[in-house]
Coordinates of N, CA and C and ligand atoms in Angstrom, one line a residue:
X1 N 69.5 -183.7 165.5 CA 70.2 -183.8 166.8 C 70.1 -185.2 167.4
X2 N 71.2 -185.6 167.9 CA 71.2 -186.9 168.6 C 71.3 -186.7 170.1
X3 N 70.4 -187.3 170.8 CA 70.4 -187.2 172.3 C 70.3 -188.6 172.9
X4 N 71.3 -188.9 173.7 CA 71.3 -190.2 174.5 C 71.1 -189.9 175.9
X5 N 70.2 -190.7 176.6 CA 69.8 -190.5 178.0 C 70.1 -191.8 178.7
X6 N 70.9 -191.7 179.7 CA 71.2 -192.9 180.5 C 70.6 -192.8 181.9
X7 N 69.8 -193.9 182.3 CA 69.0 -193.8 183.5 C 68.7 -195.2 184.0
X8 N 68.3 -195.3 185.3 CA 67.9 -196.6 185.7 C 66.4 -196.8 185.6
X9 N 65.7 -195.7 185.1 CA 64.2 -195.7 184.9 C 63.9 -195.3 183.5
X10 N 64.2 -196.1 182.5 CA 63.9 -195.7 181.1 C 62.5 -195.3 180.9
X11 N 61.5 -196.0 181.6 CA 60.1 -195.6 181.4 C 59.8 -194.2 181.8
X12 N 60.6 -193.6 182.6 CA 60.4 -192.2 183.0 C 60.5 -191.3 181.8
X13 N 61.1 -191.7 180.8 CA 61.4 -190.8 179.6 C 60.3 -191.0 178.5
X14 N 59.3 -191.8 178.8 CA 58.3 -192.1 177.8 C 57.6 -190.9 177.2
X15 N 57.4 -189.8 178.0 CA 56.8 -188.6 177.4 C 57.6 -188.0 176.2
X16 N 58.8 -188.4 176.1 CA 59.6 -187.9 174.9 C 59.1 -188.5 173.6
X17 N 58.0 -189.3 173.7 CA 57.4 -189.8 172.4 C 56.2 -189.0 172.1
X18 N 55.8 -187.9 172.9 CA 54.6 -187.2 172.7 C 54.9 -185.8 172.2
X19 N 53.9 -185.1 171.7 CA 53.9 -183.7 171.4 C 55.0 -183.2 170.5
X20 N 55.5 -182.1 170.7 CA 56.5 -181.5 169.8 C 57.7 -182.4 169.6
X21 N 58.2 -182.9 170.8 CA 59.4 -183.8 170.7 C 59.2 -185.1 170.0
X22 N 58.0 -185.7 170.3 CA 57.6 -186.9 169.6 C 57.5 -186.7 168.1
X23 N 56.9 -185.5 167.7 CA 56.8 -185.2 166.3 C 58.1 -185.0 165.6
X24 N 59.0 -184.3 166.3 CA 60.3 -184.0 165.7 C 61.1 -185.4 165.6
X25 N 60.9 -186.3 166.4 CA 61.5 -187.6 166.3 C 60.9 -188.3 165.1
X26 N 59.6 -188.3 164.9 CA 58.9 -188.9 163.8 C 59.4 -188.4 162.5
X27 N 59.7 -187.0 162.5 CA 60.2 -186.4 161.3 C 61.7 -186.6 161.0
X28 N 62.3 -187.2 161.9 CA 63.8 -187.5 161.7 C 64.7 -186.3 162.1
X29 N 64.1 -185.2 162.7 CA 64.9 -184.1 163.2 C 65.7 -184.4 164.4
X30 N 65.1 -185.4 165.2 CA 65.7 -185.8 166.5 C 65.9 -187.3 166.6
X31 N 67.0 -187.7 167.1 CA 67.3 -189.1 167.3 C 67.5 -189.2 168.8
X32 N 66.5 -189.7 169.6 CA 66.7 -189.8 171.0 C 66.8 -191.3 171.4
X33 N 67.8 -191.6 172.1 CA 68.0 -193.0 172.6 C 68.1 -193.1 174.1
X34 N 67.3 -193.9 174.7 CA 67.2 -194.0 176.1 C 67.9 -195.4 176.5
X35 N 68.9 -195.3 177.4 CA 69.6 -196.5 177.8 C 69.4 -196.8 179.3
X36 N 69.3 -198.1 179.6 CA 69.2 -198.6 181.0 C 70.6 -198.8 181.5
X37 N 70.9 -198.0 182.6 CA 72.2 -198.1 183.2 C 72.5 -199.5 183.7
X38 N 71.4 -200.2 184.1 CA 71.6 -201.6 184.6 C 72.1 -202.6 183.6
X39 N 72.0 -202.2 182.3 CA 72.5 -203.1 181.3 C 74.1 -203.0 181.3
X40 N 74.6 -202.1 182.0 CA 76.1 -202.0 182.1 C 76.6 -202.5 183.5
X41 N 75.8 -203.3 184.1 CA 76.2 -204.0 185.4 C 76.4 -205.4 185.0
X42 N 77.2 -206.1 185.9 CA 77.5 -207.5 185.6 C 77.3 -208.5 186.8
X43 N 76.7 -207.9 187.9 CA 76.4 -208.8 189.0 C 75.0 -209.3 188.9
X44 N 74.7 -210.3 189.7 CA 73.3 -210.9 189.7 C 72.2 -209.9 190.0
X45 N 72.5 -209.0 190.9 CA 71.5 -208.0 191.3 C 71.5 -206.7 190.5
X46 N 72.4 -206.6 189.5 CA 72.5 -205.5 188.6 C 72.6 -204.2 189.5
X47 N 73.6 -204.2 190.4 CA 73.7 -203.2 191.4 C 74.3 -201.9 190.8
X48 N 73.7 -200.8 191.1 CA 74.2 -199.5 190.6 C 74.6 -198.6 191.7
X49 N 74.4 -198.9 193.0 CA 74.7 -198.0 194.1 C 75.5 -198.7 195.2
X50 N 76.1 -197.9 196.1 CA 76.8 -198.4 197.2 C 76.9 -197.3 198.3
X51 N 77.4 -197.7 199.4 CA 77.4 -196.7 200.5 C 78.5 -195.7 200.3
X52 N 78.2 -194.5 200.8 CA 79.2 -193.4 200.6 C 80.5 -193.6 201.4
X53 N 81.6 -193.4 200.8 CA 82.9 -193.3 201.6 C 82.8 -192.1 202.5
X54 N 83.3 -192.3 203.7 CA 83.2 -191.2 204.7 C 81.9 -191.2 205.5
X55 N 81.0 -192.1 205.2 CA 79.8 -192.3 205.9 C 78.7 -191.3 205.5
X56 N 77.6 -191.3 206.2 CA 76.5 -190.4 205.9 C 75.3 -191.2 205.3
X57 N 74.2 -190.5 205.2 CA 72.9 -191.1 204.8 C 72.9 -191.4 203.2
X58 N 72.1 -192.3 202.8 CA 71.8 -192.5 201.4 C 72.9 -193.3 200.7
X59 N 72.8 -193.4 199.4 CA 73.7 -194.3 198.6 C 74.2 -193.4 197.5
X60 N 75.4 -193.9 196.9 CA 76.0 -193.2 195.8 C 76.1 -194.1 194.6
X61 N 75.9 -193.6 193.5 CA 76.0 -194.4 192.3 C 77.4 -194.8 192.0
X62 N 77.7 -196.1 191.8 CA 79.0 -196.7 191.5 C 79.5 -196.2 190.2
X63 N 80.9 -196.0 190.1 CA 81.4 -195.5 188.8 C 81.5 -196.5 187.7
X64 N 81.6 -197.8 188.0 CA 81.9 -198.8 186.9 C 80.8 -198.8 185.9
X65 N 79.5 -199.0 186.3 CA 78.4 -199.0 185.3 C 78.4 -197.7 184.5
X66 N 78.6 -196.6 185.1 CA 78.6 -195.3 184.4 C 79.7 -195.3 183.4
X67 N 80.9 -195.8 183.8 CA 82.0 -195.8 182.8 C 81.7 -196.6 181.6
X68 N 81.2 -197.8 181.8 CA 80.9 -198.7 180.7 C 79.8 -198.1 179.8
X69 N 78.8 -197.6 180.4 CA 77.7 -197.0 179.6 C 78.1 -195.7 178.8
X70 N 78.9 -194.9 179.5 CA 79.3 -193.6 178.9 C 80.4 -193.8 177.8
X71 N 81.3 -194.8 178.0 CA 82.3 -195.1 177.0 C 81.6 -195.4 175.7
X72 N 80.6 -196.3 175.8 CA 79.9 -196.8 174.6 C 79.1 -195.6 173.9
X73 N 78.4 -194.8 174.7 CA 77.5 -193.8 174.1 C 78.3 -192.6 173.6
X74 N 79.3 -192.1 174.4 CA 80.1 -190.9 174.0 C 80.9 -191.2 172.8
X75 N 81.3 -192.4 172.5 CA 82.0 -192.8 171.3 C 81.2 -192.5 170.0
X76 N 79.9 -192.4 170.2 CA 79.0 -192.1 169.0 C 78.7 -190.6 168.8
X77 N 79.4 -189.8 169.6 CA 79.2 -188.3 169.5 C 80.5 -187.7 169.1
X78 N 80.5 -187.0 167.9 CA 81.7 -186.4 167.4 C 82.2 -185.2 168.2
X79 N 81.3 -184.5 168.8 CA 81.6 -183.3 169.6 C 80.9 -183.4 170.9
X80 N 81.4 -184.3 171.8 CA 80.5 -184.7 173.0 C 80.3 -183.7 174.0
X81 N 79.0 -183.6 174.4 CA 78.5 -182.8 175.5 C 77.9 -183.7 176.5
X82 N 78.4 -183.7 177.7 CA 77.8 -184.6 178.8 C 77.2 -183.7 179.8
X83 N 75.8 -183.8 179.9 CA 75.0 -183.1 180.8 C 74.7 -183.9 182.0
X84 N 75.0 -183.4 183.2 CA 74.7 -184.2 184.4 C 73.7 -183.4 185.3
X85 N 72.4 -183.7 185.3 CA 71.5 -183.0 186.1 C 71.8 -183.2 187.6
X86 N 71.9 -182.2 188.4 CA 72.2 -182.3 189.8 C 71.8 -181.0 190.5
X87 N 71.3 -181.0 191.7 CA 71.0 -179.8 192.4 C 72.2 -178.9 192.7
X88 N 73.4 -179.5 192.6 CA 74.6 -178.8 192.8 C 75.3 -178.2 191.5
X89 N 74.5 -178.3 190.4 CA 75.0 -177.9 189.1 C 74.8 -176.4 188.9
X90 N 75.3 -175.9 187.8 CA 75.0 -174.5 187.4 C 73.6 -174.3 187.0
X91 N 73.0 -173.2 187.1 CA 71.6 -173.0 186.7 C 71.4 -173.3 185.2
X92 N 70.4 -174.1 184.9 CA 70.0 -174.4 183.5 C 69.1 -173.2 183.1
X93 N 69.6 -172.5 182.1 CA 69.0 -171.2 181.6 C 68.6 -171.3 180.2
X94 N 67.8 -170.3 179.7 CA 67.4 -170.2 178.3 C 68.7 -170.0 177.5
X95 N 69.7 -169.3 178.0 CA 70.9 -169.1 177.3 C 71.6 -170.5 177.0
X96 N 71.7 -171.3 178.0 CA 72.3 -172.7 177.8 C 71.5 -173.5 176.8
X97 N 70.2 -173.4 176.9 CA 69.3 -174.1 176.0 C 69.6 -173.7 174.6
X98 N 69.7 -172.4 174.4 CA 70.0 -171.8 173.0 C 71.3 -172.3 172.5
X99 N 72.4 -172.3 173.4 CA 73.7 -172.8 172.9 C 73.6 -174.2 172.6
X100 N 73.0 -175.0 173.4 CA 72.9 -176.5 173.1 C 72.1 -176.8 171.9
X101 N 71.1 -176.0 171.6 CA 70.2 -176.3 170.5 C 71.0 -176.2 169.2
X102 N 72.2 -175.6 169.2 CA 73.0 -175.5 168.0 C 74.1 -176.6 167.9
X103 N 74.1 -177.5 168.8 CA 75.1 -178.6 168.8 C 74.5 -179.8 168.1
X104 N 75.4 -180.7 167.7 CA 75.0 -181.9 167.0 C 74.3 -182.9 168.0
X105 N 74.5 -182.8 169.3 CA 73.9 -183.7 170.2 C 74.3 -183.5 171.6
X106 N 73.8 -184.4 172.5 CA 74.3 -184.4 173.9 C 74.0 -185.7 174.5
X107 N 74.7 -186.0 175.6 CA 74.4 -187.2 176.4 C 74.0 -186.7 177.8
X108 N 72.8 -187.2 178.3 CA 72.4 -186.8 179.6 C 72.5 -188.0 180.6
X109 N 73.2 -187.8 181.7 CA 73.4 -188.9 182.7 C 72.5 -188.6 183.9
X110 N 71.5 -189.4 184.0 CA 70.5 -189.2 185.1 C 71.0 -189.9 186.4
X111 N 71.4 -189.2 187.4 CA 71.7 -189.8 188.7 C 70.5 -190.0 189.5
X112 N 70.6 -190.9 190.5 CA 69.6 -191.1 191.5 C 70.3 -191.1 192.9
X113 N 69.6 -191.3 193.9 CA 70.2 -191.4 195.3 C 70.9 -190.1 195.6
X114 N 72.1 -190.2 196.2 CA 72.8 -189.0 196.6 C 73.7 -188.5 195.4
X115 N 73.6 -189.1 194.3 CA 74.4 -188.7 193.1 C 75.4 -189.7 192.6
X116 N 76.1 -189.3 191.6 CA 77.1 -190.2 190.9 C 78.5 -190.0 191.5
X117 N 79.2 -191.1 191.8 CA 80.6 -191.0 192.2 C 81.3 -189.9 191.4
X118 N 82.0 -188.9 192.1 CA 82.5 -187.7 191.5 C 83.6 -188.0 190.5
X119 N 84.2 -189.2 190.5 CA 85.3 -189.5 189.6 C 84.7 -189.7 188.1
X120 N 83.4 -189.9 188.0 CA 82.9 -190.1 186.7 C 83.0 -188.8 185.9
X121 N 82.6 -187.7 186.5 CA 82.7 -186.4 185.8 C 84.2 -186.1 185.6
X122 N 85.1 -186.4 186.5 CA 86.5 -186.2 186.3 C 87.0 -187.0 185.1
X123 N 86.6 -188.2 185.0 CA 87.1 -189.1 183.9 C 86.7 -188.5 182.6
X124 N 85.5 -188.0 182.4 CA 85.1 -187.6 181.1 C 85.4 -186.2 180.7
X125 N 85.9 -185.4 181.7 CA 86.2 -184.0 181.5 C 87.2 -183.8 180.4
X126 N 88.1 -184.8 180.2 CA 89.1 -184.7 179.2 C 88.6 -185.1 177.8
X127 N 87.5 -185.7 177.7 CA 87.0 -186.3 176.5 C 85.7 -185.6 176.0
X128 N 85.0 -184.8 176.9 CA 83.8 -184.2 176.6 C 83.7 -182.9 177.3
X129 N 82.7 -182.1 176.9 CA 82.4 -180.9 177.7 C 81.4 -181.4 178.7
X130 N 81.8 -181.4 180.0 CA 81.0 -182.0 181.1 C 80.3 -180.8 181.8
X131 N 79.0 -180.8 181.8 CA 78.2 -179.7 182.4 C 77.2 -180.2 183.4
X132 N 77.5 -180.0 184.8 CA 76.5 -180.3 185.8 C 75.5 -179.2 185.8
X133 N 74.2 -179.5 185.7 CA 73.2 -178.4 185.6 C 72.1 -178.7 186.6
X134 N 71.5 -177.6 187.2 CA 70.4 -177.6 188.1 C 69.2 -177.0 187.5
X135 N 68.0 -177.5 187.7 CA 66.8 -176.9 187.3 C 66.4 -175.8 188.2
X136 N 66.8 -175.8 189.5 CA 66.3 -174.8 190.4 C 66.7 -175.3 191.8
X137 N 66.4 -174.4 192.8 CA 66.8 -174.6 194.1 C 65.8 -175.5 194.9
X138 N 65.7 -176.7 194.5 CA 64.9 -177.7 195.1 C 65.5 -179.1 194.7
X139 N 65.2 -180.1 195.5 CA 65.8 -181.4 195.2 C 64.8 -182.4 194.7
X140 N 65.0 -182.9 193.5 CA 64.2 -183.9 192.9 C 64.8 -185.3 193.3
X141 N 64.0 -186.3 193.0 CA 64.4 -187.7 193.4 C 65.5 -188.2 192.5
X142 N 65.6 -187.6 191.3 CA 66.6 -188.0 190.3 C 66.7 -187.1 189.2
X143 N 67.6 -187.4 188.2 CA 67.8 -186.5 187.1 C 66.8 -186.6 185.9
X144 N 65.9 -187.6 186.0 CA 65.0 -187.9 184.9 C 64.1 -186.7 184.5
X145 N 63.4 -186.1 185.6 CA 62.5 -185.0 185.3 C 63.3 -183.8 184.7
X146 N 64.5 -183.6 185.2 CA 65.4 -182.6 184.7 C 65.8 -182.9 183.2
X147 N 66.0 -184.2 182.9 CA 66.3 -184.5 181.5 C 65.2 -184.2 180.6
X148 N 63.9 -184.5 181.0 CA 62.8 -184.1 180.2 C 62.7 -182.6 180.0
X149 N 62.9 -181.9 181.0 CA 62.9 -180.4 180.9 C 64.0 -179.9 180.0
X150 N 65.2 -180.4 180.1 CA 66.3 -180.0 179.3 C 66.0 -180.3 177.8
X151 N 65.6 -181.5 177.5 CA 65.3 -182.0 176.2 C 64.3 -181.1 175.5
X152 N 63.2 -180.8 176.3 CA 62.1 -180.0 175.7 C 62.6 -178.5 175.5
X153 N 63.3 -178.0 176.4 CA 63.8 -176.6 176.3 C 64.8 -176.4 175.1
X154 N 65.6 -177.4 175.0 CA 66.7 -177.4 173.9 C 66.0 -177.6 172.5
X155 N 65.2 -178.7 172.4 CA 64.8 -179.1 171.1 C 63.7 -178.2 170.5
X156 N 63.0 -177.5 171.3 CA 62.0 -176.5 170.8 C 62.6 -175.3 170.1
X157 N 63.9 -175.2 170.4 CA 64.7 -174.1 169.8 C 65.3 -174.5 168.4
X158 N 65.3 -175.8 168.1 CA 65.9 -176.2 166.8 C 65.0 -175.8 165.7
X159 N 65.6 -175.3 164.6 CA 64.7 -175.0 163.4 C 63.8 -176.1 163.0
X160 N 62.5 -175.8 162.8 CA 61.6 -176.8 162.3 C 60.8 -177.5 163.4
X161 N 61.2 -177.4 164.7 CA 60.5 -178.1 165.8 C 59.3 -177.4 166.2
X162 N 59.3 -176.1 166.4 CA 58.1 -175.3 166.8 C 57.6 -174.7 165.5
X163 N 56.3 -174.9 165.2 CA 55.7 -174.4 163.9 C 55.9 -172.9 163.7
X164 N 55.6 -172.1 164.7 CA 55.7 -170.6 164.6 C 57.0 -170.1 165.2
X165 N 58.0 -169.8 164.4 CA 59.3 -169.4 164.9 C 59.2 -168.2 165.9
X166 N 58.2 -167.3 165.6 CA 58.1 -166.1 166.5 C 57.7 -166.5 167.9
X167 N 57.0 -167.6 168.0 CA 56.6 -168.0 169.4 C 57.8 -168.4 170.2
X168 N 58.9 -168.7 169.6 CA 60.2 -169.0 170.3 C 60.9 -167.7 170.6
X169 N 61.0 -166.8 169.6 CA 61.8 -165.5 169.8 C 61.1 -164.6 170.8
X170 N 59.8 -164.7 171.0 CA 59.1 -163.9 172.0 C 59.0 -164.5 173.4
X171 N 59.7 -165.6 173.6 CA 59.6 -166.3 174.9 C 60.1 -165.4 176.0
X172 N 59.6 -165.7 177.2 CA 60.3 -165.2 178.4 C 61.7 -165.6 178.4
X173 N 62.6 -164.7 178.8 CA 64.1 -164.9 178.8 C 64.8 -165.0 177.5
X174 N 64.0 -164.9 176.4 CA 64.6 -165.0 175.0 C 65.3 -163.7 174.8
X175 N 66.5 -163.7 174.0 CA 67.1 -162.5 173.6 C 66.2 -161.7 172.7
X176 N 66.4 -160.4 172.7 CA 65.5 -159.5 171.8 C 64.9 -158.4 172.6
X177 N 63.8 -157.9 172.1 CA 63.2 -156.7 172.7 C 62.8 -156.9 174.2
X178 N 62.4 -158.1 174.5 CA 61.9 -158.4 175.9 C 63.0 -159.1 176.7
X179 N 64.2 -159.0 176.3 CA 65.3 -159.7 177.0 C 65.4 -159.4 178.5
X180 N 65.5 -160.4 179.3 CA 65.6 -160.2 180.7 C 64.3 -160.0 181.4
X181 N 63.2 -160.2 180.7 CA 61.8 -160.0 181.3 C 61.0 -161.3 181.1
X182 N 60.1 -161.6 182.0 CA 59.2 -162.7 181.8 C 58.0 -162.1 181.0
X183 N 57.3 -163.0 180.3 CA 56.1 -162.5 179.5 C 55.0 -162.1 180.4
X184 N 54.3 -161.1 179.9 CA 53.1 -160.6 180.6 C 51.9 -161.5 180.2
X185 N 50.7 -161.1 180.6 CA 49.5 -161.9 180.4 C 49.1 -162.0 178.9
X186 N 48.4 -163.1 178.6 CA 47.9 -163.3 177.2 C 46.5 -163.6 177.2
X187 N 45.8 -163.3 176.2 CA 44.3 -163.5 176.1 C 43.9 -164.0 174.7
X188 N 42.8 -164.7 174.7 CA 42.1 -165.1 173.4 C 40.6 -164.9 173.5
X189 N 39.9 -165.3 172.5 CA 38.4 -165.1 172.6 C 37.8 -166.0 173.7
X190 N 36.7 -165.6 174.3 CA 35.8 -164.5 173.9 C 36.3 -163.2 174.6
X191 N 35.9 -162.0 174.1 CA 36.4 -160.7 174.7 C 35.9 -160.5 176.2
X192 N 34.8 -161.2 176.6 CA 34.4 -161.1 178.0 C 34.1 -162.6 178.4
X193 N 34.7 -162.9 179.6 CA 34.4 -164.3 180.1 C 34.2 -164.2 181.6
X194 N 33.0 -164.6 182.1 CA 32.6 -164.6 183.5 C 32.9 -163.2 184.1
X195 N 32.6 -162.2 183.3 CA 32.7 -160.8 183.8 C 34.2 -160.2 183.7
X196 N 35.1 -161.0 183.3 CA 36.5 -160.6 183.1 C 36.7 -160.2 181.6
X197 N 37.2 -158.9 181.4 CA 37.3 -158.5 180.0 C 38.8 -158.5 179.6
X198 N 38.9 -158.6 178.2 CA 40.3 -158.4 177.6 C 40.6 -156.9 177.6
X199 N 41.8 -156.6 178.0 CA 42.2 -155.1 177.9 C 41.9 -154.5 176.5
X200 N 41.3 -153.4 176.5 CA 40.8 -152.7 175.3 C 42.0 -152.6 174.2
X201 N 43.2 -152.3 174.7 CA 44.3 -152.0 173.8 C 44.5 -153.2 172.9
X202 N 44.3 -154.4 173.3 CA 44.6 -155.6 172.5 C 43.6 -155.7 171.4
X203 N 42.4 -155.0 171.5 CA 41.4 -155.1 170.5 C 41.5 -153.9 169.5
X204 N 42.5 -153.0 169.8 CA 42.5 -151.7 169.1 C 43.1 -151.8 167.7
X205 N 43.9 -152.8 167.4 CA 44.6 -152.9 166.1 C 45.7 -152.0 166.0
X206 N 46.1 -151.2 167.0 CA 47.2 -150.3 167.0 C 48.5 -151.0 167.5
X207 N 49.3 -151.4 166.5 CA 50.4 -152.3 166.9 C 51.4 -151.6 167.7
X208 N 51.6 -150.3 167.6 CA 52.6 -149.6 168.4 C 52.1 -149.6 169.8
X209 N 50.8 -149.2 170.0 CA 50.3 -149.2 171.4 C 50.3 -150.6 172.0
X210 N 50.0 -151.6 171.2 CA 50.0 -153.0 171.8 C 51.4 -153.4 172.2
X211 N 52.4 -153.1 171.4 CA 53.8 -153.4 171.8 C 54.2 -152.7 173.0
X212 N 53.8 -151.4 173.2 CA 54.2 -150.6 174.4 C 53.5 -151.2 175.6
X213 N 52.2 -151.6 175.4 CA 51.4 -152.2 176.6 C 52.1 -153.5 177.0
X214 N 52.4 -154.3 176.0 CA 53.0 -155.6 176.4 C 54.3 -155.5 177.1
X215 N 55.1 -154.5 176.7 CA 56.4 -154.2 177.3 C 56.2 -153.8 178.8
X216 N 55.2 -152.9 179.0 CA 54.9 -152.4 180.3 C 54.4 -153.6 181.2
X217 N 53.5 -154.4 180.6 CA 53.0 -155.6 181.4 C 54.1 -156.5 181.8
X218 N 55.1 -156.7 180.8 CA 56.2 -157.7 181.1 C 57.1 -157.1 182.2
X219 N 57.3 -155.8 182.2 CA 58.1 -155.1 183.3 C 57.4 -155.3 184.6
X220 N 56.0 -155.0 184.6 CA 55.3 -155.1 185.8 C 55.3 -156.5 186.4
X221 N 55.1 -157.5 185.6 CA 55.1 -158.9 186.0 C 56.5 -159.3 186.5
X222 N 57.5 -158.9 185.8 CA 58.9 -159.2 186.2 C 59.1 -158.6 187.6
X223 N 58.7 -157.4 187.8 CA 58.9 -156.8 189.1 C 58.2 -157.5 190.2
X224 N 57.0 -158.0 189.9 CA 56.2 -158.7 191.0 C 56.7 -160.1 191.2
X225 N 57.0 -160.8 190.2 CA 57.4 -162.2 190.3 C 58.9 -162.5 190.5
X226 N 59.7 -161.7 189.8 CA 61.1 -161.9 189.7 C 61.9 -160.6 189.8
X227 N 61.7 -160.0 191.0 CA 62.4 -158.6 191.1 C 63.9 -158.7 190.9
X228 N 64.5 -159.8 191.2 CA 66.0 -159.9 191.0 C 66.4 -159.8 189.6
X229 N 65.5 -160.1 188.6 CA 65.8 -159.9 187.2 C 66.0 -158.4 186.8
X230 N 65.3 -157.5 187.5 CA 65.4 -156.1 187.2 C 66.6 -155.4 187.8
X231 N 67.2 -156.1 188.7 CA 68.4 -155.4 189.4 C 69.6 -155.3 188.5
X232 N 69.8 -156.2 187.6 CA 71.0 -156.2 186.7 C 71.1 -155.0 185.8
Ligands
ADE301 N1 68.4 -183.8 190.5 C1 67.9 -183.7 191.7 N2 67.5 -182.4 191.9 C2 67.8 -181.7 190.8 C3 67.6 -180.4 190.4 N3 67.1 -179.5 191.1 N4 68.0 -180.0 189.1 C4 68.6 -181.0 188.3 N5 68.8 -182.2 188.6 C5 68.4 -182.6 189.9

């Protein structure tokens, strides 16, 4: 999979050299390229922002640098997907991560300040699938942290990236037996730690009882933490 990330803070994406994603890149499963948006400016100060039309606080990212950067990068994607992290986007979900893990690649445009001039998304809507996505109902300082989350969520679903395939199929929110539920508690050795014991059923070796117990725990935890998930 080919992933291009455009940002004014390329160093923010350094963690993509670590862990599962870093290993997948070393193995050639993933080609991630990070681009500095300021390389697509042509003034002495490498300006990427300006005051908002209509007034108001903060600054807006100018369309010209984005146009130059995106023209160059999107031309290298045969089936272009342009992801724009923003708190006003659609919720980024496990379902989107799964769909995107089957694509040949994506381009992530990381905005800062009050966001990117809206004409940029309009311009590329004819040439790419443009998807504004939000990580959640809170405001980050920019799209970089969201890009890290999106890359990790998508790439761990690619075949060969996570060692144990079942650890992906059993995820919270994954389709299957536990669909629509968050995962319940998990335990490892020792059987007793600081007076806290591992539930007996997990030591029983009875796979039917264990599966039923895990299902019940997942339902209980979903009810406590995410009651809205049980309403559907
Ligand atoms: N940029 C700023 N806040 C964000 C959020 N909640 N999700 C995605 N991108 C963002």
